[in-house]
mmCIF file of N, CA and C in Angstrom:
data_model
loop_
_atom_site.group_PDB
_atom_site.id
_atom_site.type_symbol
_atom_site.label_atom_id
_atom_site.label_comp_id
_atom_site.label_asym_id
_atom_site.label_seq_id
_atom_site.Cartn_x
_atom_site.Cartn_y
_atom_site.Cartn_z
ATOM 1 N N UNK A 714 46.078 18.208 -39.919
ATOM 2 C CA UNK A 714 46.858 17.026 -39.595
ATOM 3 C C UNK A 714 45.920 15.827 -39.491
ATOM 4 N N UNK A 715 46.504 14.672 -39.577
ATOM 5 C CA UNK A 715 45.726 13.446 -39.528
ATOM 6 C C UNK A 715 46.452 12.466 -38.617
ATOM 7 N N UNK A 716 45.732 11.872 -37.681
ATOM 8 C CA UNK A 716 46.277 10.836 -36.808
ATOM 9 C C UNK A 716 45.731 9.500 -37.282
ATOM 10 N N UNK A 717 46.628 8.574 -37.520
ATOM 11 C CA UNK A 717 46.244 7.245 -37.994
ATOM 12 C C UNK A 717 46.667 6.220 -36.953
ATOM 13 N N UNK A 718 45.741 5.331 -36.592
ATOM 14 C CA UNK A 718 46.010 4.272 -35.623
ATOM 15 C C UNK A 718 45.970 2.934 -36.352
ATOM 16 N N UNK A 719 47.048 2.180 -36.208
ATOM 17 C CA UNK A 719 47.148 0.828 -36.758
ATOM 18 C C UNK A 719 47.172 -0.116 -35.556
ATOM 19 N N UNK A 720 46.360 -1.163 -35.589
ATOM 20 C CA UNK A 720 46.414 -2.077 -34.448
ATOM 21 C C UNK A 720 46.187 -3.514 -34.875
ATOM 22 N N UNK A 721 46.775 -4.391 -34.101
ATOM 23 C CA UNK A 721 46.620 -5.829 -34.274
ATOM 24 C C UNK A 721 46.455 -6.391 -32.866
ATOM 25 N N UNK A 722 45.222 -6.651 -32.499
ATOM 26 C CA UNK A 722 44.925 -7.125 -31.150
ATOM 27 C C UNK A 722 44.452 -8.567 -31.202
ATOM 28 N N UNK A 723 44.867 -9.368 -30.217
ATOM 29 C CA UNK A 723 44.392 -10.759 -30.198
ATOM 30 C C UNK A 723 42.891 -10.791 -29.919
ATOM 31 N N UNK A 724 42.198 -11.743 -30.535
ATOM 32 C CA UNK A 724 40.785 -11.920 -30.187
ATOM 33 C C UNK A 724 40.373 -13.384 -30.270
ATOM 34 N N UNK A 725 41.211 -14.226 -29.664
ATOM 35 C CA UNK A 725 40.927 -15.658 -29.612
ATOM 36 C C UNK A 725 40.019 -15.969 -28.425
ATOM 37 N N UNK A 726 40.375 -15.460 -27.264
ATOM 38 C CA UNK A 726 39.597 -15.723 -26.056
ATOM 39 C C UNK A 726 38.549 -14.631 -25.851
ATOM 40 N N UNK A 727 37.550 -14.938 -25.062
ATOM 41 C CA UNK A 727 36.437 -14.003 -24.826
ATOM 42 C C UNK A 727 36.932 -12.672 -24.262
ATOM 43 N N UNK A 728 37.879 -12.725 -23.323
ATOM 44 C CA UNK A 728 38.403 -11.496 -22.734
ATOM 45 C C UNK A 728 39.136 -10.660 -23.788
ATOM 46 N N UNK A 729 39.893 -11.326 -24.651
ATOM 47 C CA UNK A 729 40.603 -10.620 -25.720
ATOM 48 C C UNK A 729 39.623 -9.987 -26.709
ATOM 49 N N UNK A 730 38.568 -10.700 -27.060
ATOM 50 C CA UNK A 730 37.550 -10.152 -27.970
ATOM 51 C C UNK A 730 36.898 -8.922 -27.367
ATOM 52 N N UNK A 731 36.636 -9.003 -26.060
ATOM 53 C CA UNK A 731 36.021 -7.866 -25.365
ATOM 54 C C UNK A 731 36.965 -6.655 -25.400
ATOM 55 N N UNK A 732 38.256 -6.887 -25.139
ATOM 56 C CA UNK A 732 39.240 -5.797 -25.194
ATOM 57 C C UNK A 732 39.328 -5.202 -26.593
ATOM 58 N N UNK A 733 39.273 -6.056 -27.615
ATOM 59 C CA UNK A 733 39.298 -5.594 -29.008
ATOM 60 C C UNK A 733 38.097 -4.693 -29.288
ATOM 61 N N UNK A 734 36.913 -5.162 -28.903
ATOM 62 C CA UNK A 734 35.690 -4.386 -29.151
ATOM 63 C C UNK A 734 35.682 -3.069 -28.373
ATOM 64 N N UNK A 735 36.183 -3.095 -27.144
ATOM 65 C CA UNK A 735 36.247 -1.867 -26.347
ATOM 66 C C UNK A 735 37.228 -0.867 -26.959
ATOM 67 N N UNK A 736 38.350 -1.355 -27.469
ATOM 68 C CA UNK A 736 39.329 -0.460 -28.095
ATOM 69 C C UNK A 736 38.760 0.144 -29.375
ATOM 70 N N UNK A 737 38.111 -0.677 -30.171
ATOM 71 C CA UNK A 737 37.492 -0.184 -31.405
ATOM 72 C C UNK A 737 36.420 0.856 -31.078
ATOM 73 N N UNK A 738 35.636 0.590 -30.042
ATOM 74 C CA UNK A 738 34.597 1.539 -29.612
ATOM 75 C C UNK A 738 35.229 2.850 -29.136
ATOM 76 N N UNK A 739 36.361 2.764 -28.438
ATOM 77 C CA UNK A 739 37.085 3.956 -27.999
ATOM 78 C C UNK A 739 37.462 4.818 -29.200
ATOM 79 N N UNK A 740 38.007 4.180 -30.229
ATOM 80 C CA UNK A 740 38.404 4.920 -31.425
ATOM 81 C C UNK A 740 37.202 5.597 -32.085
ATOM 82 N N UNK A 741 36.105 4.880 -32.196
ATOM 83 C CA UNK A 741 34.904 5.453 -32.808
ATOM 84 C C UNK A 741 34.368 6.610 -31.973
ATOM 85 N N UNK A 742 34.380 6.459 -30.654
ATOM 86 C CA UNK A 742 33.910 7.543 -29.776
ATOM 87 C C UNK A 742 34.817 8.768 -29.838
ATOM 88 N N UNK A 743 36.090 8.564 -30.146
ATOM 89 C CA UNK A 743 37.038 9.675 -30.284
ATOM 90 C C UNK A 743 36.901 10.366 -31.636
ATOM 91 N N UNK A 744 36.088 9.805 -32.538
ATOM 92 C CA UNK A 744 35.858 10.429 -33.828
ATOM 93 C C UNK A 744 36.666 9.851 -34.968
ATOM 94 N N UNK A 745 37.290 8.697 -34.757
ATOM 95 C CA UNK A 745 38.048 8.050 -35.822
ATOM 96 C C UNK A 745 37.104 7.420 -36.829
ATOM 97 N N UNK A 746 37.568 7.321 -38.074
ATOM 98 C CA UNK A 746 36.828 6.590 -39.094
ATOM 99 C C UNK A 746 37.703 5.434 -39.566
ATOM 100 N N UNK A 747 37.073 4.353 -39.981
ATOM 101 C CA UNK A 747 37.822 3.186 -40.409
ATOM 102 C C UNK A 747 38.276 3.375 -41.850
ATOM 103 N N UNK A 748 39.575 3.288 -42.072
ATOM 104 C CA UNK A 748 40.135 3.342 -43.426
ATOM 105 C C UNK A 748 40.102 1.947 -44.037
ATOM 106 N N UNK A 749 40.474 0.986 -43.245
ATOM 107 C CA UNK A 749 40.381 -0.432 -43.585
ATOM 108 C C UNK A 749 40.465 -1.189 -42.268
ATOM 109 N N UNK A 750 40.304 -2.496 -42.309
ATOM 110 C CA UNK A 750 40.267 -3.259 -41.069
ATOM 111 C C UNK A 750 41.518 -2.996 -40.227
ATOM 112 N N UNK A 751 41.318 -2.600 -39.001
ATOM 113 C CA UNK A 751 42.385 -2.319 -38.033
ATOM 114 C C UNK A 751 43.233 -1.097 -38.374
ATOM 115 N N UNK A 752 42.730 -0.213 -39.229
ATOM 116 C CA UNK A 752 43.398 1.057 -39.534
ATOM 117 C C UNK A 752 42.334 2.155 -39.476
ATOM 118 N N UNK A 753 42.505 3.077 -38.535
ATOM 119 C CA UNK A 753 41.530 4.142 -38.315
ATOM 120 C C UNK A 753 42.232 5.493 -38.390
ATOM 121 N N UNK A 754 41.530 6.510 -38.882
ATOM 122 C CA UNK A 754 42.134 7.836 -38.955
ATOM 123 C C UNK A 754 41.183 8.902 -38.432
ATOM 124 N N UNK A 755 41.786 10.010 -38.020
ATOM 125 C CA UNK A 755 41.015 11.138 -37.504
ATOM 126 C C UNK A 755 41.751 12.430 -37.850
ATOM 127 N N UNK A 756 40.982 13.441 -38.225
ATOM 128 C CA UNK A 756 41.545 14.761 -38.476
ATOM 129 C C UNK A 756 41.721 15.470 -37.140
ATOM 130 N N UNK A 757 42.898 16.050 -36.942
ATOM 131 C CA UNK A 757 43.161 16.862 -35.749
ATOM 132 C C UNK A 757 43.658 18.228 -36.222
ATOM 133 N N UNK A 758 43.422 19.232 -35.431
ATOM 134 C CA UNK A 758 43.739 20.597 -35.849
ATOM 135 C C UNK A 758 45.228 20.952 -35.755
ATOM 136 N N UNK A 759 45.933 20.369 -34.772
ATOM 137 C CA UNK A 759 47.352 20.699 -34.598
ATOM 138 C C UNK A 759 48.066 19.572 -33.852
ATOM 139 N N UNK A 760 49.366 19.699 -33.711
ATOM 140 C CA UNK A 760 50.151 18.636 -33.074
ATOM 141 C C UNK A 760 49.838 18.497 -31.591
ATOM 142 N N UNK A 761 49.474 19.581 -30.934
ATOM 143 C CA UNK A 761 49.115 19.502 -29.511
ATOM 144 C C UNK A 761 47.856 18.649 -29.328
ATOM 145 N N UNK A 762 46.864 18.855 -30.174
ATOM 146 C CA UNK A 762 45.646 18.054 -30.101
ATOM 147 C C UNK A 762 45.959 16.586 -30.400
ATOM 148 N N UNK A 763 46.876 16.339 -31.334
ATOM 149 C CA UNK A 763 47.282 14.969 -31.660
ATOM 150 C C UNK A 763 47.948 14.302 -30.458
ATOM 151 N N UNK A 764 48.816 15.037 -29.757
ATOM 152 C CA UNK A 764 49.486 14.484 -28.577
ATOM 153 C C UNK A 764 48.491 14.121 -27.481
ATOM 154 N N UNK A 765 47.516 14.992 -27.264
ATOM 155 C CA UNK A 765 46.489 14.710 -26.253
ATOM 156 C C UNK A 765 45.660 13.487 -26.641
ATOM 157 N N UNK A 766 45.350 13.366 -27.898
ATOM 158 C CA UNK A 766 44.593 12.221 -28.392
ATOM 159 C C UNK A 766 45.368 10.925 -28.183
ATOM 160 N N UNK A 767 46.649 10.939 -28.499
ATOM 161 C CA UNK A 767 47.493 9.754 -28.312
ATOM 162 C C UNK A 767 47.565 9.385 -26.828
ATOM 163 N N UNK A 768 47.642 10.369 -25.958
ATOM 164 C CA UNK A 768 47.669 10.092 -24.510
ATOM 165 C C UNK A 768 46.375 9.416 -24.051
ATOM 166 N N UNK A 769 45.228 9.890 -24.548
ATOM 167 C CA UNK A 769 43.945 9.265 -24.181
ATOM 168 C C UNK A 769 43.895 7.823 -24.670
ATOM 169 N N UNK A 770 44.405 7.586 -25.863
ATOM 170 C CA UNK A 770 44.432 6.226 -26.397
ATOM 171 C C UNK A 770 45.368 5.359 -25.571
ATOM 172 N N UNK A 771 46.534 5.896 -25.238
ATOM 173 C CA UNK A 771 47.532 5.157 -24.453
ATOM 174 C C UNK A 771 46.960 4.718 -23.105
ATOM 175 N N UNK A 772 46.200 5.593 -22.459
ATOM 176 C CA UNK A 772 45.646 5.284 -21.140
ATOM 177 C C UNK A 772 44.620 4.154 -21.189
ATOM 178 N N UNK A 773 43.891 4.034 -22.293
ATOM 179 C CA UNK A 773 42.815 3.046 -22.374
ATOM 180 C C UNK A 773 43.137 1.859 -23.270
ATOM 181 N N UNK A 774 44.368 1.782 -23.756
ATOM 182 C CA UNK A 774 44.757 0.691 -24.657
ATOM 183 C C UNK A 774 44.842 -0.635 -23.907
ATOM 184 N N UNK A 775 44.478 -1.733 -24.571
ATOM 185 C CA UNK A 775 44.630 -3.054 -23.941
ATOM 186 C C UNK A 775 46.105 -3.365 -23.694
ATOM 187 N N UNK A 776 46.361 -4.304 -22.818
ATOM 188 C CA UNK A 776 47.738 -4.649 -22.446
ATOM 189 C C UNK A 776 48.411 -5.568 -23.461
ATOM 190 N N UNK A 777 47.628 -6.321 -24.241
ATOM 191 C CA UNK A 777 48.191 -7.255 -25.217
ATOM 192 C C UNK A 777 47.991 -6.711 -26.628
ATOM 193 N N UNK A 778 48.862 -7.130 -27.533
ATOM 194 C CA UNK A 778 48.710 -6.773 -28.930
ATOM 195 C C UNK A 778 49.689 -5.710 -29.370
ATOM 196 N N UNK A 779 49.413 -5.132 -30.535
ATOM 197 C CA UNK A 779 50.264 -4.118 -31.121
ATOM 198 C C UNK A 779 49.391 -2.944 -31.543
ATOM 199 N N UNK A 780 49.728 -1.748 -31.067
ATOM 200 C CA UNK A 780 49.018 -0.529 -31.440
ATOM 201 C C UNK A 780 50.076 0.498 -31.830
ATOM 202 N N UNK A 781 49.926 1.060 -33.029
ATOM 203 C CA UNK A 781 50.864 2.065 -33.526
ATOM 204 C C UNK A 781 50.079 3.296 -33.947
ATOM 205 N N UNK A 782 50.670 4.473 -33.728
ATOM 206 C CA UNK A 782 50.026 5.735 -34.085
ATOM 207 C C UNK A 782 50.983 6.549 -34.945
ATOM 208 N N UNK A 783 50.439 7.125 -36.007
ATOM 209 C CA UNK A 783 51.218 7.955 -36.917
ATOM 210 C C UNK A 783 50.440 9.242 -37.146
ATOM 211 N N UNK A 784 51.094 10.389 -36.979
ATOM 212 C CA UNK A 784 50.459 11.676 -37.250
ATOM 213 C C UNK A 784 51.172 12.303 -38.442
ATOM 214 N N UNK A 785 50.380 12.666 -39.452
ATOM 215 C CA UNK A 785 50.927 13.241 -40.679
ATOM 216 C C UNK A 785 50.114 14.481 -41.059
ATOM 217 N N UNK A 786 50.656 15.255 -41.972
ATOM 218 C CA UNK A 786 49.931 16.438 -42.438
ATOM 219 C C UNK A 786 48.883 16.027 -43.464
ATOM 220 N N UNK A 787 47.936 16.915 -43.713
ATOM 221 C CA UNK A 787 46.909 16.643 -44.722
ATOM 222 C C UNK A 787 47.526 16.536 -46.116
ATOM 223 N N UNK A 788 48.591 17.285 -46.355
ATOM 224 C CA UNK A 788 49.261 17.222 -47.659
ATOM 225 C C UNK A 788 49.855 15.825 -47.870
ATOM 226 N N UNK A 789 50.461 15.273 -46.819
ATOM 227 C CA UNK A 789 51.008 13.920 -46.905
ATOM 228 C C UNK A 789 49.881 12.896 -47.066
ATOM 229 N N UNK A 790 48.815 13.084 -46.330
ATOM 230 C CA UNK A 790 47.678 12.161 -46.398
ATOM 231 C C UNK A 790 47.053 12.164 -47.800
ATOM 232 N N UNK A 791 47.008 13.320 -48.425
ATOM 233 C CA UNK A 791 46.412 13.445 -49.759
ATOM 234 C C UNK A 791 47.213 12.684 -50.815
ATOM 235 N N UNK A 792 48.441 12.311 -50.494
ATOM 236 C CA UNK A 792 49.276 11.585 -51.451
ATOM 237 C C UNK A 792 49.073 10.080 -51.405
ATOM 238 N N UNK A 793 48.093 9.609 -50.618
ATOM 239 C CA UNK A 793 47.806 8.172 -50.584
ATOM 240 C C UNK A 793 47.449 7.722 -51.990
ATOM 241 N N UNK A 794 48.068 6.640 -52.406
ATOM 242 C CA UNK A 794 47.826 6.098 -53.731
ATOM 243 C C UNK A 794 47.000 4.821 -53.603
ATOM 244 N N UNK A 795 45.905 4.750 -54.302
ATOM 245 C CA UNK A 795 45.057 3.564 -54.281
ATOM 246 C C UNK A 795 45.499 2.632 -55.399
ATOM 247 N N UNK A 796 45.999 1.471 -55.036
ATOM 248 C CA UNK A 796 46.434 0.476 -56.005
ATOM 249 C C UNK A 796 45.219 -0.337 -56.463
ATOM 250 N N UNK A 797 44.456 -0.810 -55.507
ATOM 251 C CA UNK A 797 43.218 -1.543 -55.772
ATOM 252 C C UNK A 797 42.143 -0.926 -54.900
ATOM 253 N N UNK A 798 40.949 -0.745 -55.431
ATOM 254 C CA UNK A 798 39.870 -0.142 -54.661
ATOM 255 C C UNK A 798 39.900 1.364 -54.831
ATOM 256 N N UNK A 799 39.014 2.009 -54.107
ATOM 257 C CA UNK A 799 38.927 3.462 -54.208
ATOM 258 C C UNK A 799 38.445 4.050 -52.891
ATOM 259 N N UNK A 800 38.574 5.333 -52.774
ATOM 260 C CA UNK A 800 38.175 6.044 -51.573
ATOM 261 C C UNK A 800 36.673 5.942 -51.379
ATOM 262 N N UNK A 801 36.231 5.830 -50.130
ATOM 263 C CA UNK A 801 34.813 5.770 -49.805
ATOM 264 C C UNK A 801 34.283 7.193 -49.710
ATOM 265 N N UNK A 802 33.514 7.619 -50.685
ATOM 266 C CA UNK A 802 33.026 9.000 -50.712
ATOM 267 C C UNK A 802 31.770 9.196 -49.872
ATOM 268 N N UNK A 803 31.228 8.126 -49.306
ATOM 269 C CA UNK A 803 30.029 8.254 -48.471
ATOM 270 C C UNK A 803 30.368 8.810 -47.089
ATOM 271 N N UNK A 804 31.639 8.748 -46.706
ATOM 272 C CA UNK A 804 32.071 9.206 -45.395
ATOM 273 C C UNK A 804 32.405 10.688 -45.475
ATOM 274 N N UNK A 805 31.811 11.459 -44.578
ATOM 275 C CA UNK A 805 32.150 12.877 -44.500
ATOM 276 C C UNK A 805 33.478 12.949 -43.776
ATOM 277 N N UNK A 806 34.499 13.355 -44.496
ATOM 278 C CA UNK A 806 35.845 13.265 -43.964
ATOM 279 C C UNK A 806 36.643 14.478 -44.413
ATOM 280 N N UNK A 807 36.326 15.622 -43.825
ATOM 281 C CA UNK A 807 37.052 16.821 -44.205
ATOM 282 C C UNK A 807 37.330 17.659 -42.973
ATOM 283 N N UNK A 808 38.193 18.633 -43.141
ATOM 284 C CA UNK A 808 38.519 19.501 -42.015
ATOM 285 C C UNK A 808 37.614 20.720 -41.950
ATOM 286 N N UNK A 809 36.623 20.814 -42.848
ATOM 287 C CA UNK A 809 35.670 21.921 -42.795
ATOM 288 C C UNK A 809 34.861 21.817 -41.515
ATOM 289 N N UNK A 810 34.619 22.946 -40.907
ATOM 290 C CA UNK A 810 33.866 22.959 -39.655
ATOM 291 C C UNK A 810 32.580 23.728 -39.838
ATOM 292 N N UNK A 811 31.555 23.290 -39.153
ATOM 293 C CA UNK A 811 30.282 23.986 -39.168
ATOM 294 C C UNK A 811 30.289 24.983 -38.021
ATOM 295 N N UNK A 812 30.071 26.239 -38.330
ATOM 296 C CA UNK A 812 30.050 27.281 -37.310
ATOM 297 C C UNK A 812 28.631 27.835 -37.246
ATOM 298 N N UNK A 813 28.013 27.726 -36.066
ATOM 299 C CA UNK A 813 26.673 28.232 -35.861
ATOM 300 C C UNK A 813 26.764 29.459 -34.961
ATOM 301 N N UNK A 814 26.258 30.576 -35.442
ATOM 302 C CA UNK A 814 26.308 31.824 -34.670
ATOM 303 C C UNK A 814 24.977 32.123 -34.040
#
């Protein structure tokens, strides 16, 4: 599964900019990667993990702005069509896990 966060946060005043940067840092610390400006995605193993992730985001979200979350399957995500531009292949972005015994 894939959780995608779309956000539009104000950043006119210093406090708003700080909230924007803190929210972006939260997403990066949670393991999200930037798909494009203000759109971040993360692979999650199941819907329960997605729900917990959304709750953590909800608790730390700024009070102003717009934040939307969408959880979709990998099959749905694979159907993204690129009209202009192309996928960034430099980002390691797969559900393969490294297991060390």
